[in-house]
Coordinates of C-alpha atoms and ligand atoms in Angstrom, one line a residue:
M1 CA 130.0 151.0 46.6
K2 CA 130.6 148.1 49.3
I3 CA 128.7 144.7 47.5
R4 CA 126.9 143.6 51.3
K5 CA 125.4 140.7 49.5
A6 CA 124.8 138.1 48.3
V7 CA 121.4 135.9 46.2
I8 CA 121.8 132.5 46.1
P9 CA 119.7 130.7 44.9
V10 CA 119.0 127.5 46.2
A11 CA 115.1 126.8 45.2
G12 CA 115.7 124.5 41.9
L13 CA 114.8 120.8 42.0
G14 CA 117.7 118.7 41.0
T15 CA 116.5 116.6 38.9
R16 CA 119.7 116.2 37.5
F17 CA 120.4 113.8 40.2
L18 CA 117.6 111.6 41.0
P19 CA 116.5 109.6 43.5
A20 CA 119.0 111.3 45.3
T21 CA 117.9 114.0 45.7
K22 CA 114.0 113.2 46.0
A23 CA 114.1 113.7 49.8
I24 CA 117.4 115.7 50.4
P25 CA 117.8 119.3 48.7
K26 CA 120.3 118.2 45.9
E27 CA 122.9 122.0 48.1
M28 CA 122.8 118.9 50.6
L29 CA 124.8 116.6 48.8
T30 CA 128.6 116.0 50.5
I31 CA 131.5 117.0 49.3
V32 CA 133.6 115.4 51.8
D33 CA 132.4 116.3 54.8
R34 CA 129.9 119.8 53.8
P35 CA 127.7 120.1 52.1
T36 CA 128.1 121.3 48.6
I37 CA 126.6 124.6 49.5
Q38 CA 128.4 125.3 52.8
Y39 CA 131.6 125.7 50.2
I40 CA 128.8 128.1 48.9
V41 CA 128.8 129.9 51.3
E42 CA 132.1 130.4 53.0
E43 CA 133.2 131.8 49.5
V44 CA 131.0 134.9 50.7
V45 CA 131.8 135.1 53.8
A46 CA 135.6 135.0 52.6
S47 CA 135.3 137.0 50.1
G48 CA 134.6 139.8 53.5
I49 CA 129.9 140.1 52.3
D50 CA 127.5 140.3 55.1
Q51 CA 124.2 139.2 54.3
I52 CA 123.0 135.6 52.0
I53 CA 120.4 135.4 50.2
F54 CA 118.7 132.3 50.1
V55 CA 115.6 132.0 47.1
T56 CA 114.0 129.4 48.5
S57 CA 111.3 126.3 47.3
E58 CA 109.6 124.0 49.1
G59 CA 111.2 121.1 50.4
K60 CA 114.7 123.1 51.0
S61 CA 114.4 123.3 54.7
A62 CA 117.1 121.0 55.2
I63 CA 119.6 124.0 53.8
E64 CA 117.4 126.9 56.3
N65 CA 118.7 124.6 59.5
H66 CA 122.1 123.4 58.2
F67 CA 122.7 127.6 58.8
D68 CA 121.2 127.4 61.3
Y69 CA 121.7 126.5 65.4
N70 CA 120.5 122.6 66.5
F71 CA 119.0 123.4 70.4
H72 CA 119.2 120.1 71.2
L73 CA 122.4 118.6 69.1
D74 CA 124.4 121.2 71.1
A75 CA 123.1 119.5 74.3
V76 CA 123.8 115.8 73.4
L77 CA 127.1 116.6 72.1
R78 CA 127.8 118.2 75.9
E79 CA 126.2 116.2 77.4
K80 CA 128.8 113.7 75.4
H81 CA 131.6 116.2 75.9
K82 CA 132.0 116.0 72.7
I83 CA 132.8 119.7 72.9
A84 CA 135.1 120.7 69.7
L85 CA 132.0 119.3 67.9
G86 CA 129.4 121.6 69.4
E87 CA 132.1 124.3 68.4
E88 CA 132.8 122.9 64.8
L89 CA 128.7 123.4 64.5
N90 CA 128.0 126.4 66.6
N91 CA 130.5 128.5 64.0
I92 CA 128.4 126.9 60.9
S93 CA 125.9 128.7 62.8
N94 CA 127.1 132.2 63.7
L95 CA 128.7 131.9 59.8
I96 CA 126.7 135.4 58.1
D97 CA 123.7 136.8 58.6
I98 CA 121.2 134.5 56.4
V99 CA 117.8 135.9 55.0
S100 CA 114.9 132.8 52.7
V101 CA 112.6 134.1 50.7
R102 CA 110.1 132.1 49.1
Q103 CA 110.6 131.5 44.8
K104 CA 106.6 130.0 44.6
K105 CA 106.9 128.9 41.1
P106 CA 110.1 127.8 39.4
L107 CA 109.8 130.5 36.3
G108 CA 113.6 130.6 35.9
L109 CA 117.0 131.9 36.7
G110 CA 116.0 135.2 36.1
H111 CA 112.8 134.9 38.2
A112 CA 114.3 134.1 41.1
I113 CA 116.3 136.2 41.6
W114 CA 113.4 138.9 41.4
T115 CA 112.2 137.3 44.1
A116 CA 115.3 138.9 46.2
R117 CA 114.0 142.5 44.9
H118 CA 112.5 143.7 48.8
V119 CA 115.8 142.7 50.2
V120 CA 118.9 143.4 48.4
G121 CA 117.2 146.4 47.9
D122 CA 118.6 149.7 45.5
E123 CA 122.2 148.6 45.5
P124 CA 124.7 146.6 43.4
F125 CA 125.4 142.4 44.4
M126 CA 126.1 139.4 44.0
V127 CA 124.5 136.2 42.2
L128 CA 125.7 132.6 43.0
L129 CA 125.0 129.9 41.7
G130 CA 125.0 126.3 43.7
D131 CA 126.3 124.2 41.9
D132 CA 129.1 126.1 40.7
M133 CA 131.7 125.0 43.2
V134 CA 135.1 127.1 42.5
L135 CA 138.7 126.2 43.7
S136 CA 141.5 128.7 44.4
Q137 CA 143.5 130.6 45.7
V138 CA 142.0 133.6 45.8
P139 CA 138.1 132.8 47.1
C140 CA 136.3 134.0 43.1
A141 CA 133.6 135.8 44.5
K142 CA 137.1 138.1 46.5
Q143 CA 138.1 138.5 42.8
M144 CA 135.6 139.4 41.2
L145 CA 134.6 142.4 43.6
E146 CA 138.9 143.5 43.5
L147 CA 137.6 143.9 40.4
F148 CA 133.7 145.2 40.7
D149 CA 136.2 148.1 43.2
E150 CA 138.6 149.4 40.2
I151 CA 135.3 149.6 37.1
G152 CA 131.7 149.6 39.4
E153 CA 129.6 148.1 37.1
S154 CA 127.8 145.0 36.8
I155 CA 130.9 141.9 35.7
V156 CA 129.8 138.0 35.1
A157 CA 132.0 135.0 35.6
I158 CA 133.7 133.2 32.6
Q159 CA 136.3 130.3 31.9
R160 CA 136.6 128.7 28.3
V161 CA 134.8 125.8 26.8
P162 CA 135.1 124.2 24.3
A163 CA 133.0 124.9 20.7
N164 CA 130.3 121.4 21.3
Q165 CA 130.0 123.0 25.1
T166 CA 129.5 126.1 24.1
H167 CA 125.0 125.3 24.0
Q168 CA 125.6 124.1 27.5
Y169 CA 125.8 127.7 28.7
G170 CA 125.2 131.8 29.0
I171 CA 127.4 132.5 26.2
V172 CA 129.6 136.1 26.3
E173 CA 130.9 137.7 23.1
G174 CA 132.8 140.5 23.5
E175 CA 136.6 142.4 23.6
E176 CA 139.5 141.8 26.1
N177 CA 139.0 145.2 27.3
G178 CA 142.9 146.7 28.6
R179 CA 142.8 144.9 31.6
E180 CA 144.0 141.1 32.0
K181 CA 140.8 138.8 31.4
T182 CA 138.6 140.6 31.1
F183 CA 136.0 141.4 28.2
R184 CA 133.4 144.6 27.8
V185 CA 130.4 142.5 27.2
R186 CA 128.6 143.0 23.8
R187 CA 126.2 140.8 23.1
M188 CA 125.1 137.6 25.9
V189 CA 123.2 134.3 24.6
E190 CA 121.3 132.2 26.7
K191 CA 122.2 127.8 25.8
P192 CA 122.8 128.8 22.1
A193 CA 121.9 125.9 19.4
P194 CA 125.4 124.9 18.4
G195 CA 127.3 126.7 15.3
T196 CA 126.1 129.5 16.0
T197 CA 128.5 130.9 17.8
D198 CA 132.2 131.7 17.1
S199 CA 132.5 132.8 21.6
D200 CA 133.9 129.9 24.4
M201 CA 133.9 132.0 26.5
A202 CA 130.9 130.9 29.0
I203 CA 129.3 131.9 32.1
I204 CA 130.0 130.0 35.7
G205 CA 127.6 131.1 38.1
R206 CA 129.0 134.0 39.8
Y207 CA 127.5 137.3 39.1
I208 CA 128.1 140.7 40.3
L209 CA 125.0 142.9 39.0
M210 CA 123.9 146.3 39.5
P211 CA 119.7 146.6 40.8
D212 CA 118.7 148.1 37.2
I213 CA 118.0 144.5 36.9
F214 CA 115.1 144.2 39.0
D215 CA 113.3 146.6 36.6
I216 CA 114.7 144.8 33.8
L217 CA 113.6 141.5 34.7
S218 CA 110.3 142.3 35.7
T219 CA 109.1 142.9 31.7
T220 CA 111.5 140.3 30.7
T221 CA 109.3 137.1 29.0
P222 CA 111.0 133.6 29.1
G223 CA 113.7 132.7 27.2
H224 CA 115.9 129.6 26.6
G225 CA 113.4 126.0 28.1
G226 CA 110.1 128.3 28.3
E227 CA 112.0 130.3 32.0
I228 CA 112.7 133.7 32.6
Q229 CA 116.7 133.8 31.5
L230 CA 118.7 135.6 33.4
T231 CA 121.2 136.0 30.1
D232 CA 117.7 137.5 28.5
A233 CA 118.3 140.6 31.6
L234 CA 121.9 141.0 31.3
L235 CA 121.7 141.5 27.9
A236 CA 119.0 144.2 27.8
L237 CA 121.7 145.7 30.7
T238 CA 123.8 145.6 29.2
K239 CA 122.1 148.7 26.3
K240 CA 121.7 151.2 29.0
R241 CA 124.8 150.3 31.3
S242 CA 128.7 148.8 31.0
M243 CA 129.3 144.8 31.5
Y244 CA 131.9 143.3 32.2
A245 CA 133.1 139.5 31.5
Y246 CA 136.3 137.9 33.7
E247 CA 137.8 135.3 33.5
F248 CA 138.8 133.6 36.8
D249 CA 141.8 132.1 38.8
G250 CA 140.6 129.2 39.0
K251 CA 139.1 126.1 38.1
R252 CA 135.3 125.4 38.3
Y253 CA 133.5 121.7 39.0
D254 CA 129.5 121.3 37.6
A255 CA 128.3 119.6 41.2
G256 CA 124.7 119.8 39.8
D257 CA 126.3 116.8 37.6
K258 CA 127.4 113.2 38.8
M259 CA 130.5 113.3 36.3
G260 CA 131.4 117.0 37.6
Y261 CA 130.0 116.0 41.4
L262 CA 132.4 112.6 41.2
K263 CA 135.4 115.3 40.3
A264 CA 134.8 118.8 43.4
I265 CA 135.0 115.0 45.7
V266 CA 138.1 114.3 44.5
A267 CA 139.5 117.3 44.9
Y268 CA 138.0 118.5 47.8
G269 CA 138.7 115.1 48.4
L270 CA 142.8 115.6 47.8
R271 CA 142.8 118.8 49.4
H272 CA 141.9 117.2 52.6
T273 CA 144.0 119.1 55.0
E274 CA 143.0 115.2 57.3
I275 CA 142.4 113.4 54.8
G276 CA 144.1 114.5 51.3
K277 CA 147.8 112.6 51.8
D278 CA 145.7 109.2 53.0
F279 CA 143.2 109.9 49.9
R280 CA 145.8 110.4 47.7
E281 CA 148.2 107.2 48.3
H282 CA 144.7 106.0 47.2
L283 CA 144.1 106.8 44.6
I284 CA 147.6 106.0 43.5
E285 CA 146.9 101.9 44.2
I286 CA 143.8 102.7 42.8
A287 CA 144.8 103.7 39.8
A288 CA 147.3 101.4 38.9
D289 CA 145.9 98.7 39.1
L290 CA 143.7 99.8 36.3
Ligands
G1P301 C1 122.8 128.7 34.4 C2 122.7 130.3 33.2 C3 124.0 130.0 32.3 C4 125.4 130.0 32.6 C5 125.1 128.3 33.6 C6 126.3 128.1 34.9 O1 122.2 127.6 33.6 O2 121.4 130.3 32.9 O3 124.3 130.9 31.7 O4 125.9 129.1 31.8 O5 124.4 128.8 35.6 O6 126.1 126.9 35.4 P1 121.8 126.3 34.2 O7 123.2 125.5 34.5 O8 121.5 126.8 35.2 O9 121.3 125.5 33.2

């Protein structure tokens, strides 16, 4: 069972970033020289997946345009003999096959994934959340696909978080499964009230899901925050078949949060081939003045 498709929900309003996201989608905010969504798409491409399904909403056309061919821009760049730049832009539109579906109402992450059911069909698929950026040697999605090749069941990516942050995440409870960093999921709960779980395993926005999830989502009732939660549907899936949590190698940044976004800019800036070295020197200078 090869995973061929990745669903990326991009319908969220981005209220945490207002006013920056009043007229542009939060997925188009820039980290160094490209929008955050491009890093996610590049992770999918580097992991060998064939097709991306964006779940969009009103006001998100800039995302589709970014991955499309821009005839006008291409002509202008050619005229100005900026051939390399033109090619770089065209490469973005050739990265991967992209399909969009519209989530008509903001009913939650579970509902957004369910909206993609006809395009995904009856096969396992990957889900990547645009806010979660992962810097790693091997792309996080690829690490999960390698594990899926071995176990052939649903996998959620996790990282450890301090007890005072568990209420901000979906939390997984489970036991180690003989493989390093792999846990058999026993229970999961979306944004548990402080003190109601002993687990520190937080779901990060990368999932490999069996298609049974769609039937479950079609009857999942609103949960935390009055929204149809993917985590609730995943818990129901664990009653039907095994599910695993995987503690991936890499550093995750929450680009949907102001502090996380700034940290991501610094981390990706330091690793940038063109400006990384100068940026490092500049940061050292700034730090010396603090
Ligand atoms: C979503 C999921 C949550 C997960 C988180 C990771 O929550 O519902 O289970 O832990 O992403 O970023 P959100 O951050 O969209 O509220």
